[in-house]
mmCIF file of C-alpha atoms in Angstrom:
data_model
loop_
_atom_site.group_PDB
_atom_site.id
_atom_site.type_symbol
_atom_site.label_atom_id
_atom_site.label_comp_id
_atom_site.label_asym_id
_atom_site.label_seq_id
_atom_site.Cartn_x
_atom_site.Cartn_y
_atom_site.Cartn_z
ATOM 1 C CA UNK A 1 99.319 93.707 91.617
ATOM 2 C CA UNK A 2 99.245 90.414 89.862
ATOM 3 C CA UNK A 3 101.267 89.178 86.952
ATOM 4 C CA UNK A 4 99.071 90.639 84.191
ATOM 5 C CA UNK A 5 99.836 94.127 85.485
ATOM 6 C CA UNK A 6 103.123 95.686 84.443
ATOM 7 C CA UNK A 7 105.914 93.435 85.499
ATOM 8 C CA UNK A 8 108.557 94.786 87.751
ATOM 9 C CA UNK A 9 110.662 95.894 84.722
ATOM 10 C CA UNK A 10 112.951 93.528 82.898
ATOM 11 C CA UNK A 11 116.570 92.969 81.981
ATOM 12 C CA UNK A 12 118.138 89.825 80.687
ATOM 13 C CA UNK A 13 121.862 89.249 81.120
ATOM 14 C CA UNK A 14 122.752 85.766 80.003
ATOM 15 C CA UNK A 15 125.242 83.521 81.797
ATOM 16 C CA UNK A 16 126.655 80.828 79.589
ATOM 17 C CA UNK A 17 128.308 77.398 81.415
ATOM 18 C CA UNK A 18 126.739 80.586 83.419
ATOM 19 C CA UNK A 19 105.605 89.225 87.099
ATOM 20 C CA UNK A 20 100.221 90.680 86.678
ATOM 21 C CA UNK A 21 95.904 90.137 86.120
ATOM 22 C CA UNK A 22 93.498 88.658 88.456
ATOM 23 C CA UNK A 23 90.481 90.145 90.106
ATOM 24 C CA UNK A 24 91.008 91.449 93.602
ATOM 25 C CA UNK A 25 88.486 92.148 96.328
ATOM 26 C CA UNK A 26 88.525 95.097 98.751
ATOM 27 C CA UNK A 27 89.942 94.347 102.167
ATOM 28 C CA UNK A 28 89.783 95.907 105.596
ATOM 29 C CA UNK A 29 93.119 96.705 107.222
ATOM 30 C CA UNK A 30 93.128 96.178 110.972
ATOM 31 C CA UNK A 31 95.165 98.433 113.288
ATOM 32 C CA UNK A 32 97.673 96.493 115.342
ATOM 33 C CA UNK A 33 100.173 97.363 118.027
ATOM 34 C CA UNK A 34 103.054 96.065 115.927
ATOM 35 C CA UNK A 35 102.099 94.998 112.456
ATOM 36 C CA UNK A 36 105.559 93.631 111.919
ATOM 37 C CA UNK A 37 104.898 90.906 114.483
ATOM 38 C CA UNK A 38 101.794 89.819 112.598
ATOM 39 C CA UNK A 39 103.197 90.050 109.105
ATOM 40 C CA UNK A 40 104.853 87.199 107.289
ATOM 41 C CA UNK A 41 108.524 87.084 108.334
ATOM 42 C CA UNK A 42 110.889 88.626 105.798
ATOM 43 C CA UNK A 43 114.627 88.772 105.494
ATOM 44 C CA UNK A 44 115.851 91.475 107.887
ATOM 45 C CA UNK A 45 118.287 93.909 106.315
ATOM 46 C CA UNK A 46 119.726 97.393 106.855
ATOM 47 C CA UNK A 47 118.094 98.464 103.594
ATOM 48 C CA UNK A 48 114.720 97.314 104.854
ATOM 49 C CA UNK A 49 115.210 99.309 108.039
ATOM 50 C CA UNK A 50 116.147 102.374 106.019
ATOM 51 C CA UNK A 51 113.010 102.104 103.906
ATOM 52 C CA UNK A 52 110.824 101.680 106.988
ATOM 53 C CA UNK A 53 112.409 104.707 108.645
ATOM 54 C CA UNK A 54 111.586 106.877 105.634
ATOM 55 C CA UNK A 55 108.081 105.405 105.394
ATOM 56 C CA UNK A 56 107.390 106.438 108.987
ATOM 57 C CA UNK A 57 108.817 109.916 108.404
ATOM 58 C CA UNK A 58 106.837 110.367 105.191
ATOM 59 C CA UNK A 59 103.587 109.267 106.810
ATOM 60 C CA UNK A 60 104.089 111.768 109.645
ATOM 61 C CA UNK A 61 104.895 114.553 107.176
ATOM 62 C CA UNK A 62 101.513 114.123 105.493
ATOM 63 C CA UNK A 63 99.913 115.956 108.418
ATOM 64 C CA UNK A 64 100.936 119.097 106.510
ATOM 65 C CA UNK A 65 97.995 119.783 104.103
ATOM 66 C CA UNK A 66 100.165 121.660 101.586
ATOM 67 C CA UNK A 67 102.747 118.893 101.398
ATOM 68 C CA UNK A 68 100.088 116.174 101.375
ATOM 69 C CA UNK A 69 98.432 117.804 98.342
ATOM 70 C CA UNK A 70 101.752 118.002 96.501
ATOM 71 C CA UNK A 71 102.424 114.312 97.108
ATOM 72 C CA UNK A 72 98.880 113.473 95.993
ATOM 73 C CA UNK A 73 99.218 115.466 92.764
ATOM 74 C CA UNK A 74 102.559 113.841 92.013
ATOM 75 C CA UNK A 75 101.252 110.323 92.666
ATOM 76 C CA UNK A 76 98.266 110.908 90.391
ATOM 77 C CA UNK A 77 100.451 112.411 87.687
ATOM 78 C CA UNK A 78 103.129 109.750 87.374
ATOM 79 C CA UNK A 79 103.541 106.083 88.218
ATOM 80 C CA UNK A 80 106.656 106.497 90.343
ATOM 81 C CA UNK A 81 107.477 109.708 92.208
ATOM 82 C CA UNK A 82 111.105 110.586 92.934
ATOM 83 C CA UNK A 83 110.768 111.346 96.647
ATOM 84 C CA UNK A 84 114.065 113.196 97.006
ATOM 85 C CA UNK A 85 113.314 115.435 94.023
ATOM 86 C CA UNK A 86 109.779 116.164 95.242
ATOM 87 C CA UNK A 87 110.946 117.042 98.754
ATOM 88 C CA UNK A 88 113.777 119.129 97.336
ATOM 89 C CA UNK A 89 111.540 121.494 95.380
ATOM 90 C CA UNK A 90 108.655 121.940 97.819
ATOM 91 C CA UNK A 91 108.080 125.035 99.940
ATOM 92 C CA UNK A 92 105.971 123.076 102.427
ATOM 93 C CA UNK A 93 107.773 122.885 105.810
ATOM 94 C CA UNK A 94 107.198 119.147 106.340
ATOM 95 C CA UNK A 95 108.451 118.327 102.865
ATOM 96 C CA UNK A 96 111.539 120.494 103.257
ATOM 97 C CA UNK A 97 112.300 118.834 106.587
ATOM 98 C CA UNK A 98 112.057 115.422 104.916
ATOM 99 C CA UNK A 99 114.602 116.227 102.208
ATOM 100 C CA UNK A 100 117.757 115.673 104.273
ATOM 101 C CA UNK A 101 116.542 112.320 105.599
ATOM 102 C CA UNK A 102 115.562 111.069 102.144
ATOM 103 C CA UNK A 103 118.860 112.189 100.616
ATOM 104 C CA UNK A 104 120.824 110.370 103.310
ATOM 105 C CA UNK A 105 118.650 107.273 102.876
ATOM 106 C CA UNK A 106 119.237 107.289 99.107
ATOM 107 C CA UNK A 107 122.992 107.375 99.642
ATOM 108 C CA UNK A 108 122.824 104.568 102.177
ATOM 109 C CA UNK A 109 120.669 102.394 99.923
ATOM 110 C CA UNK A 110 123.075 102.903 97.023
ATOM 111 C CA UNK A 111 125.914 101.747 99.239
ATOM 112 C CA UNK A 112 123.952 98.740 100.476
ATOM 113 C CA UNK A 113 123.263 97.748 96.873
ATOM 114 C CA UNK A 114 126.929 98.043 95.970
ATOM 115 C CA UNK A 115 126.279 101.050 93.726
ATOM 116 C CA UNK A 116 128.377 104.223 93.415
ATOM 117 C CA UNK A 117 127.246 107.438 95.131
ATOM 118 C CA UNK A 118 126.774 108.974 91.679
ATOM 119 C CA UNK A 119 123.730 106.718 91.191
ATOM 120 C CA UNK A 120 121.584 109.461 92.745
ATOM 121 C CA UNK A 121 118.078 109.159 94.177
ATOM 122 C CA UNK A 122 116.545 105.686 94.423
ATOM 123 C CA UNK A 123 113.518 105.949 96.725
ATOM 124 C CA UNK A 124 110.210 106.155 94.900
ATOM 125 C CA UNK A 125 106.604 106.590 96.045
ATOM 126 C CA UNK A 126 103.625 105.280 94.105
ATOM 127 C CA UNK A 127 99.949 104.701 94.623
ATOM 128 C CA UNK A 128 99.410 101.150 95.847
ATOM 129 C CA UNK A 129 96.985 100.157 93.068
ATOM 130 C CA UNK A 130 95.142 101.890 90.193
ATOM 131 C CA UNK A 131 91.804 101.246 91.909
ATOM 132 C CA UNK A 132 92.850 103.615 94.692
ATOM 133 C CA UNK A 133 92.857 106.667 92.415
ATOM 134 C CA UNK A 134 89.148 107.340 92.890
ATOM 135 C CA UNK A 135 89.573 107.293 96.692
ATOM 136 C CA UNK A 136 92.612 109.584 96.756
ATOM 137 C CA UNK A 137 90.969 112.946 97.408
ATOM 138 C CA UNK A 138 92.324 115.985 99.226
ATOM 139 C CA UNK A 139 90.564 115.079 102.487
ATOM 140 C CA UNK A 140 92.199 111.661 102.775
ATOM 141 C CA UNK A 141 95.577 111.141 104.417
ATOM 142 C CA UNK A 142 97.007 107.962 102.863
ATOM 143 C CA UNK A 143 99.033 105.429 104.781
ATOM 144 C CA UNK A 144 102.595 104.596 103.748
ATOM 145 C CA UNK A 145 103.717 100.996 103.241
ATOM 146 C CA UNK A 146 107.036 99.476 102.251
ATOM 147 C CA UNK A 147 106.803 96.809 99.557
ATOM 148 C CA UNK A 148 107.515 93.432 101.143
ATOM 149 C CA UNK A 149 110.675 91.622 100.093
ATOM 150 C CA UNK A 150 108.799 88.321 100.150
ATOM 151 C CA UNK A 151 106.200 87.821 97.405
ATOM 152 C CA UNK A 152 104.404 85.311 99.632
ATOM 153 C CA UNK A 153 103.995 87.706 102.559
ATOM 154 C CA UNK A 154 100.482 87.578 104.038
ATOM 155 C CA UNK A 155 100.595 91.161 105.310
ATOM 156 C CA UNK A 156 102.590 94.316 104.833
ATOM 157 C CA UNK A 157 102.984 97.024 107.447
ATOM 158 C CA UNK A 158 101.503 100.460 106.722
ATOM 159 C CA UNK A 159 102.089 103.612 108.773
ATOM 160 C CA UNK A 160 99.535 106.377 109.334
ATOM 161 C CA UNK A 161 100.230 110.057 110.003
ATOM 162 C CA UNK A 162 99.695 109.593 113.751
ATOM 163 C CA UNK A 163 102.478 107.025 114.041
ATOM 164 C CA UNK A 164 100.240 103.965 114.238
ATOM 165 C CA UNK A 165 100.977 100.776 112.302
ATOM 166 C CA UNK A 166 98.475 98.646 110.416
ATOM 167 C CA UNK A 167 98.688 95.145 108.945
ATOM 168 C CA UNK A 168 97.408 95.227 105.364
ATOM 169 C CA UNK A 169 96.323 92.026 103.617
ATOM 170 C CA UNK A 170 98.522 91.440 100.576
ATOM 171 C CA UNK A 171 95.974 89.185 98.887
ATOM 172 C CA UNK A 172 93.390 91.938 98.409
ATOM 173 C CA UNK A 173 93.582 95.618 97.574
ATOM 174 C CA UNK A 174 92.429 97.719 100.543
ATOM 175 C CA UNK A 175 89.637 100.286 100.201
ATOM 176 C CA UNK A 176 91.763 102.951 101.819
ATOM 177 C CA UNK A 177 94.366 104.537 99.522
ATOM 178 C CA UNK A 178 97.966 104.080 100.502
ATOM 179 C CA UNK A 179 101.332 104.910 99.032
ATOM 180 C CA UNK A 180 103.998 102.256 98.572
ATOM 181 C CA UNK A 181 107.612 103.215 99.190
ATOM 182 C CA UNK A 182 109.963 101.253 96.978
ATOM 183 C CA UNK A 183 113.285 101.330 95.152
ATOM 184 C CA UNK A 184 113.635 102.512 91.556
ATOM 185 C CA UNK A 185 114.772 99.087 90.421
ATOM 186 C CA UNK A 186 115.174 100.134 86.786
ATOM 187 C CA UNK A 187 117.667 102.842 87.712
ATOM 188 C CA UNK A 188 119.445 100.635 90.228
ATOM 189 C CA UNK A 189 119.592 97.798 87.739
ATOM 190 C CA UNK A 190 121.218 99.861 85.011
ATOM 191 C CA UNK A 191 123.813 101.151 87.437
ATOM 192 C CA UNK A 192 124.266 97.631 88.784
ATOM 193 C CA UNK A 193 124.986 96.149 85.375
ATOM 194 C CA UNK A 194 127.830 98.634 84.986
ATOM 195 C CA UNK A 195 129.186 97.504 88.347
ATOM 196 C CA UNK A 196 128.962 93.855 87.274
ATOM 197 C CA UNK A 197 130.577 94.412 83.898
ATOM 198 C CA UNK A 198 133.438 96.454 85.348
ATOM 199 C CA UNK A 199 134.041 93.868 88.069
ATOM 200 C CA UNK A 200 134.112 91.079 85.493
ATOM 201 C CA UNK A 201 136.465 93.094 83.278
ATOM 202 C CA UNK A 202 138.780 93.887 86.190
ATOM 203 C CA UNK A 203 139.142 90.147 86.821
ATOM 204 C CA UNK A 204 139.667 89.364 83.145
ATOM 205 C CA UNK A 205 136.260 87.698 82.804
ATOM 206 C CA UNK A 206 134.925 90.223 80.281
ATOM 207 C CA UNK A 207 135.925 93.232 78.222
ATOM 208 C CA UNK A 208 134.643 96.719 78.823
ATOM 209 C CA UNK A 209 132.699 98.014 75.777
ATOM 210 C CA UNK A 210 135.420 100.432 74.691
ATOM 211 C CA UNK A 211 138.048 97.693 74.756
ATOM 212 C CA UNK A 212 135.837 95.111 73.126
ATOM 213 C CA UNK A 213 135.112 97.392 70.192
ATOM 214 C CA UNK A 214 138.828 97.787 69.420
ATOM 215 C CA UNK A 215 139.887 94.210 70.114
ATOM 216 C CA UNK A 216 141.410 92.384 67.180
ATOM 217 C CA UNK A 217 139.967 89.177 68.560
ATOM 218 C CA UNK A 218 136.450 90.572 68.850
ATOM 219 C CA UNK A 219 135.688 90.584 65.155
ATOM 220 C CA UNK A 220 137.009 89.217 61.918
ATOM 221 C CA UNK A 221 137.519 91.326 58.817
ATOM 222 C CA UNK A 222 134.123 90.280 57.474
ATOM 223 C CA UNK A 223 132.098 90.326 60.700
ATOM 224 C CA UNK A 224 131.103 87.816 63.352
ATOM 225 C CA UNK A 225 128.521 85.146 64.096
ATOM 226 C CA UNK A 226 125.926 85.770 66.771
ATOM 227 C CA UNK A 227 122.901 84.100 68.310
ATOM 228 C CA UNK A 228 119.788 86.247 67.977
ATOM 229 C CA UNK A 229 116.717 85.933 70.200
ATOM 230 C CA UNK A 230 113.638 86.117 67.987
ATOM 231 C CA UNK A 231 111.017 85.380 70.669
ATOM 232 C CA UNK A 232 111.002 84.994 74.446
ATOM 233 C CA UNK A 233 108.455 84.338 77.179
ATOM 234 C CA UNK A 234 108.747 83.962 80.938
ATOM 235 C CA UNK A 235 106.004 82.489 83.104
ATOM 236 C CA UNK A 236 105.710 83.127 86.808
ATOM 237 C CA UNK A 237 103.286 82.683 89.666
ATOM 238 C CA UNK A 238 100.868 85.456 90.596
ATOM 239 C CA UNK A 239 102.466 88.497 92.167
ATOM 240 C CA UNK A 240 100.725 90.522 94.891
ATOM 241 C CA UNK A 241 99.250 93.963 94.248
ATOM 242 C CA UNK A 242 101.840 95.838 96.295
ATOM 243 C CA UNK A 243 104.795 94.892 94.123
ATOM 244 C CA UNK A 244 106.323 97.510 91.865
ATOM 245 C CA UNK A 245 108.571 97.183 88.856
ATOM 246 C CA UNK A 246 111.732 95.073 88.739
ATOM 247 C CA UNK A 247 114.439 94.311 86.220
ATOM 248 C CA UNK A 248 115.381 90.941 84.834
ATOM 249 C CA UNK A 249 118.881 90.220 83.667
ATOM 250 C CA UNK A 250 120.911 87.332 82.421
ATOM 251 C CA UNK A 251 124.636 86.870 82.345
ATOM 252 C CA UNK A 252 126.219 85.103 79.359
ATOM 253 C CA UNK A 253 129.224 83.024 80.246
ATOM 254 C CA UNK A 254 131.593 80.574 78.672
ATOM 255 C CA UNK A 255 135.340 80.382 78.040
ATOM 256 C CA UNK A 256 136.918 83.377 76.335
ATOM 257 C CA UNK A 257 139.504 83.154 73.585
ATOM 258 C CA UNK A 258 142.251 83.141 76.213
ATOM 259 C CA UNK A 259 140.773 80.106 77.970
ATOM 260 C CA UNK A 260 139.541 82.146 80.945
ATOM 261 C CA UNK A 261 135.927 81.968 82.043
ATOM 262 C CA UNK A 262 133.987 84.897 80.571
ATOM 263 C CA UNK A 263 130.670 86.489 81.539
ATOM 264 C CA UNK A 264 128.674 89.150 79.680
ATOM 265 C CA UNK A 265 125.365 90.857 80.450
ATOM 266 C CA UNK A 266 122.525 91.519 78.010
ATOM 267 C CA UNK A 267 119.801 94.066 78.745
ATOM 268 C CA UNK A 268 116.203 93.302 77.687
ATOM 269 C CA UNK A 269 114.108 96.198 79.033
ATOM 270 C CA UNK A 270 111.077 95.318 76.921
ATOM 271 C CA UNK A 271 110.156 92.232 78.972
ATOM 272 C CA UNK A 272 107.322 93.920 80.849
ATOM 273 C CA UNK A 273 104.772 91.159 81.402
ATOM 274 C CA UNK A 274 104.756 87.504 82.335
ATOM 275 C CA UNK A 275 102.859 85.188 80.037
ATOM 276 C CA UNK A 276 103.460 87.482 77.055
ATOM 277 C CA UNK A 277 105.559 86.548 74.033
ATOM 278 C CA UNK A 278 108.032 89.223 72.944
ATOM 279 C CA UNK A 279 109.806 89.373 69.591
ATOM 280 C CA UNK A 280 112.967 91.384 70.226
ATOM 281 C CA UNK A 281 115.281 90.201 67.407
ATOM 282 C CA UNK A 282 118.109 90.970 69.804
ATOM 283 C CA UNK A 283 121.703 89.770 69.760
ATOM 284 C CA UNK A 284 122.287 87.455 72.694
ATOM 285 C CA UNK A 285 125.781 86.038 72.100
ATOM 286 C CA UNK A 286 128.786 87.303 70.152
ATOM 287 C CA UNK A 287 130.506 84.023 69.370
ATOM 288 C CA UNK A 288 133.797 85.679 68.431
ATOM 289 C CA UNK A 289 134.294 86.290 72.151
ATOM 290 C CA UNK A 290 134.263 82.575 72.970
ATOM 291 C CA UNK A 291 136.746 79.759 72.483
ATOM 292 C CA UNK A 292 134.239 76.913 72.329
ATOM 293 C CA UNK A 293 131.045 76.536 70.357
ATOM 294 C CA UNK A 294 128.938 76.029 73.478
ATOM 295 C CA UNK A 295 127.694 78.296 76.245
ATOM 296 C CA UNK A 296 124.941 78.458 78.887
ATOM 297 C CA UNK A 297 122.369 81.047 79.959
ATOM 298 C CA UNK A 298 120.996 82.069 83.364
ATOM 299 C CA UNK A 299 118.134 84.557 83.587
ATOM 300 C CA UNK A 300 117.633 86.401 86.853
ATOM 301 C CA UNK A 301 115.305 89.061 88.206
ATOM 302 C CA UNK A 302 116.531 92.049 90.109
ATOM 303 C CA UNK A 303 114.695 93.290 93.181
ATOM 304 C CA UNK A 304 115.353 96.030 95.700
ATOM 305 C CA UNK A 305 117.567 93.754 97.801
ATOM 306 C CA UNK A 306 120.192 92.984 95.166
ATOM 307 C CA UNK A 307 123.756 93.951 96.074
ATOM 308 C CA UNK A 308 125.613 94.122 92.772
ATOM 309 C CA UNK A 309 129.077 94.377 94.256
ATOM 310 C CA UNK A 310 128.508 91.252 96.346
ATOM 311 C CA UNK A 311 126.963 89.453 93.371
ATOM 312 C CA UNK A 312 129.923 90.325 91.160
ATOM 313 C CA UNK A 313 132.372 89.177 93.824
ATOM 314 C CA UNK A 314 130.561 85.869 94.313
ATOM 315 C CA UNK A 315 130.394 85.131 90.591
ATOM 316 C CA UNK A 316 133.978 86.130 89.827
ATOM 317 C CA UNK A 317 135.268 84.099 92.764
ATOM 318 C CA UNK A 318 133.406 81.046 91.491
ATOM 319 C CA UNK A 319 134.420 81.434 87.851
ATOM 320 C CA UNK A 320 138.076 82.130 88.562
ATOM 321 C CA UNK A 321 138.347 78.663 90.105
ATOM 322 C CA UNK A 322 137.239 77.023 86.847
ATOM 323 C CA UNK A 323 140.087 76.288 84.463
ATOM 324 C CA UNK A 324 140.068 75.421 80.780
ATOM 325 C CA UNK A 325 140.641 71.669 80.411
ATOM 326 C CA UNK A 326 140.787 71.764 76.626
ATOM 327 C CA UNK A 327 137.077 71.157 76.215
ATOM 328 C CA UNK A 328 133.874 73.001 76.996
ATOM 329 C CA UNK A 329 132.825 72.849 80.650
ATOM 330 C CA UNK A 330 129.346 74.071 81.661
ATOM 331 C CA UNK A 331 129.643 77.037 84.014
ATOM 332 C CA UNK A 332 125.993 77.279 85.056
ATOM 333 C CA UNK A 333 126.517 75.207 88.178
ATOM 334 C CA UNK A 334 129.466 77.350 89.255
ATOM 335 C CA UNK A 335 127.415 80.522 88.845
ATOM 336 C CA UNK A 336 124.316 79.191 90.571
ATOM 337 C CA UNK A 337 126.390 77.837 93.444
ATOM 338 C CA UNK A 338 127.796 81.329 93.981
ATOM 339 C CA UNK A 339 124.342 82.873 94.397
ATOM 340 C CA UNK A 340 123.020 83.061 97.994
ATOM 341 C CA UNK A 341 120.360 80.476 98.859
ATOM 342 C CA UNK A 342 117.884 83.237 99.753
ATOM 343 C CA UNK A 343 117.765 84.276 96.104
ATOM 344 C CA UNK A 344 115.981 81.023 95.336
ATOM 345 C CA UNK A 345 113.442 81.290 98.161
ATOM 346 C CA UNK A 346 112.224 84.631 99.510
ATOM 347 C CA UNK A 347 112.957 86.565 96.319
ATOM 348 C CA UNK A 348 112.207 85.660 92.701
ATOM 349 C CA UNK A 349 115.779 86.388 91.640
ATOM 350 C CA UNK A 350 116.539 83.129 89.870
ATOM 351 C CA UNK A 351 114.191 82.843 86.899
ATOM 352 C CA UNK A 352 115.521 80.362 84.355
ATOM 353 C CA UNK A 353 118.625 78.792 82.822
ATOM 354 C CA UNK A 354 119.563 77.333 79.447
ATOM 355 C CA UNK A 355 122.422 74.906 78.903
ATOM 356 C CA UNK A 356 124.649 74.229 75.892
ATOM 357 C CA UNK A 357 123.689 76.999 73.524
ATOM 358 C CA UNK A 358 125.712 76.670 70.309
ATOM 359 C CA UNK A 359 126.409 78.945 67.355
ATOM 360 C CA UNK A 360 124.113 76.882 65.145
ATOM 361 C CA UNK A 361 121.317 76.613 67.745
ATOM 362 C CA UNK A 362 117.935 77.504 66.289
ATOM 363 C CA UNK A 363 114.269 77.143 67.107
ATOM 364 C CA UNK A 364 112.583 76.971 70.489
ATOM 365 C CA UNK A 365 114.743 76.332 73.535
ATOM 366 C CA UNK A 366 112.896 75.499 76.747
ATOM 367 C CA UNK A 367 114.494 76.565 80.005
ATOM 368 C CA UNK A 368 115.825 73.933 82.384
ATOM 369 C CA UNK A 369 113.350 74.809 85.152
ATOM 370 C CA UNK A 370 110.327 75.006 82.845
ATOM 371 C CA UNK A 371 109.730 78.656 83.697
ATOM 372 C CA UNK A 372 110.527 80.165 80.316
ATOM 373 C CA UNK A 373 111.484 79.602 76.707
ATOM 374 C CA UNK A 374 113.067 81.465 73.838
ATOM 375 C CA UNK A 375 113.522 80.939 70.125
ATOM 376 C CA UNK A 376 116.906 81.697 68.649
ATOM 377 C CA UNK A 377 118.656 81.633 65.303
ATOM 378 C CA UNK A 378 122.215 82.113 64.020
ATOM 379 C CA UNK A 379 122.882 85.609 62.713
ATOM 380 C CA UNK A 380 125.954 86.955 60.919
ATOM 381 C CA UNK A 381 126.857 90.545 61.735
ATOM 382 C CA UNK A 382 128.621 92.030 58.728
ATOM 383 C CA UNK A 383 131.085 94.884 58.813
ATOM 384 C CA UNK A 384 130.415 97.984 56.712
#
């Protein structure tokens, strides 16, 4: 896919002091002895190995005509197929045999992402590109590929039902239909934000929603001042066809009323496309939570490699070392320094940052890296 197609899903959590259209040509995929040796190097990880293991097992299971037809019908009927659920309700022998492996893989992936076991199934299967629909007939046995972690990968590895591997060009959509195995990033992201918020609250860097609602410091008798986002746009480079949906999030951080660094997350699920202006009219900052009239914003994009527990630990460790010196101190550098270097290279996790947002900020605010902008205005939230 490219950036004018549906973006990999979007969340924005803002940290204060705190991707598709192009025309593609058909390509021929060449069989290789080990496509992984020919593909662009990616960051090795246990999660990657887990996905590849399931991709190989799924490709082999498609030798069963009954199961293959059920997968085909599901892929044509919905954008993302819950693999565990599909395998769990099939009567086809190969599908039933796959269920235990997929369930175990889902649990392992949740753990690797720092998510609770209650998160449930995460592995999803989808058709590689819309143009493949016309080629996906009952006689064809599609290959299975795992979406590359690196957007700049030249090839991705696909597995056929006979156990062979193939290097598929990421720059052009292949003629042969294939399924892409990926993570349900939207589901993982929502669960991950809860992990982040709880971790921040446990360290005194934020309040859980139930506590915040009853806090005497959270609101005044008449209401509270907020910063509202009236328009937002993010621009990014072209994204390859094999990429699925992702979630963008920002963490809002500044100093709380008690002088301790504070970080809050804001969800913006409507941000579906790059290069598109959205008009959310969404509350970004509740200024009654902050001691100083300044804060900063960092926007990030989630992908299937994000470990929320590790991210929360890195951010809290960094912020807990920053002390209130009686004046506002930007926290963006502390947050960005806590993020692994790989998040700024192989993955598009860091998107944009905004410094020194104030209660009276209004109009267009360009991001520090030139990759996005938003317009904001002060907004008073009145009590009933």
